[in-house]
C-alpha atoms as one frame of an Amber mdcrd trajectory, in Angstrom:
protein
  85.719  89.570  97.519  85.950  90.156  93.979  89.497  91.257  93.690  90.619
  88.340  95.994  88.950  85.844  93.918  90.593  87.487  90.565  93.993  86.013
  90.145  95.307  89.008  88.391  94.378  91.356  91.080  95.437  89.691  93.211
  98.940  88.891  92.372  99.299  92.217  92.018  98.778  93.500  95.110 100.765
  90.730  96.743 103.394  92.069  94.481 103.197  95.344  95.722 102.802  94.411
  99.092 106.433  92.110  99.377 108.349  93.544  96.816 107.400  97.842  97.305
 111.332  98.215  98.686 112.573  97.198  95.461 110.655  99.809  93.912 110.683
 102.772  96.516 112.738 105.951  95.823 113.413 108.632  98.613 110.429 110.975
  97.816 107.463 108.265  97.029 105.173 108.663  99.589 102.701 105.898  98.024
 105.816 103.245  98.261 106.601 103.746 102.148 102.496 104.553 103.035 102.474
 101.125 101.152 105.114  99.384 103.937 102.093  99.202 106.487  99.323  97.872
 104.129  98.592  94.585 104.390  97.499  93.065 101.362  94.131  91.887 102.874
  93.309  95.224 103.557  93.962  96.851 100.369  91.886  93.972  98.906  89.041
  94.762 100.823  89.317  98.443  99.893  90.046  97.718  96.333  86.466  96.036
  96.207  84.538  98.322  98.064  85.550 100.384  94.958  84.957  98.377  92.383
  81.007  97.919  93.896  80.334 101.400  93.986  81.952 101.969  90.678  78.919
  99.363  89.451  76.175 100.618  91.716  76.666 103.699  89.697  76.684 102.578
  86.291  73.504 101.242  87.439  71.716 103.948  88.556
């Protein structure tokens, strides 16, 4: 939820999301893996991370 909320993030990985074509050379697998993300799920993964990236500065 945080990444959603966070303007920057988030514009970002709209931006990936519509404009990866622009971008995408024959041999990147991350730009044509990227094709069949939506940006809703990478959010969701993107925030999982960040938690557990806090949950262990916490510890």
């Amino acid at each position: 939820m945080y990444m959603k909320h966070n303007k920057i993030c988030w514009d970002l990985l709209s931006f990936l999301h519509v404009n990866y074509s622009t971008f995408e050379q024959k041999n990147s697998s991350y730009c044509k893996q990227l094709k069949h993300v939506e940006v809703y799920d990478q959010m969701i993964k993107c925030s999982i991370k960040k938690v557990q990236i806090r949950k262990t500065f916490v510890l």
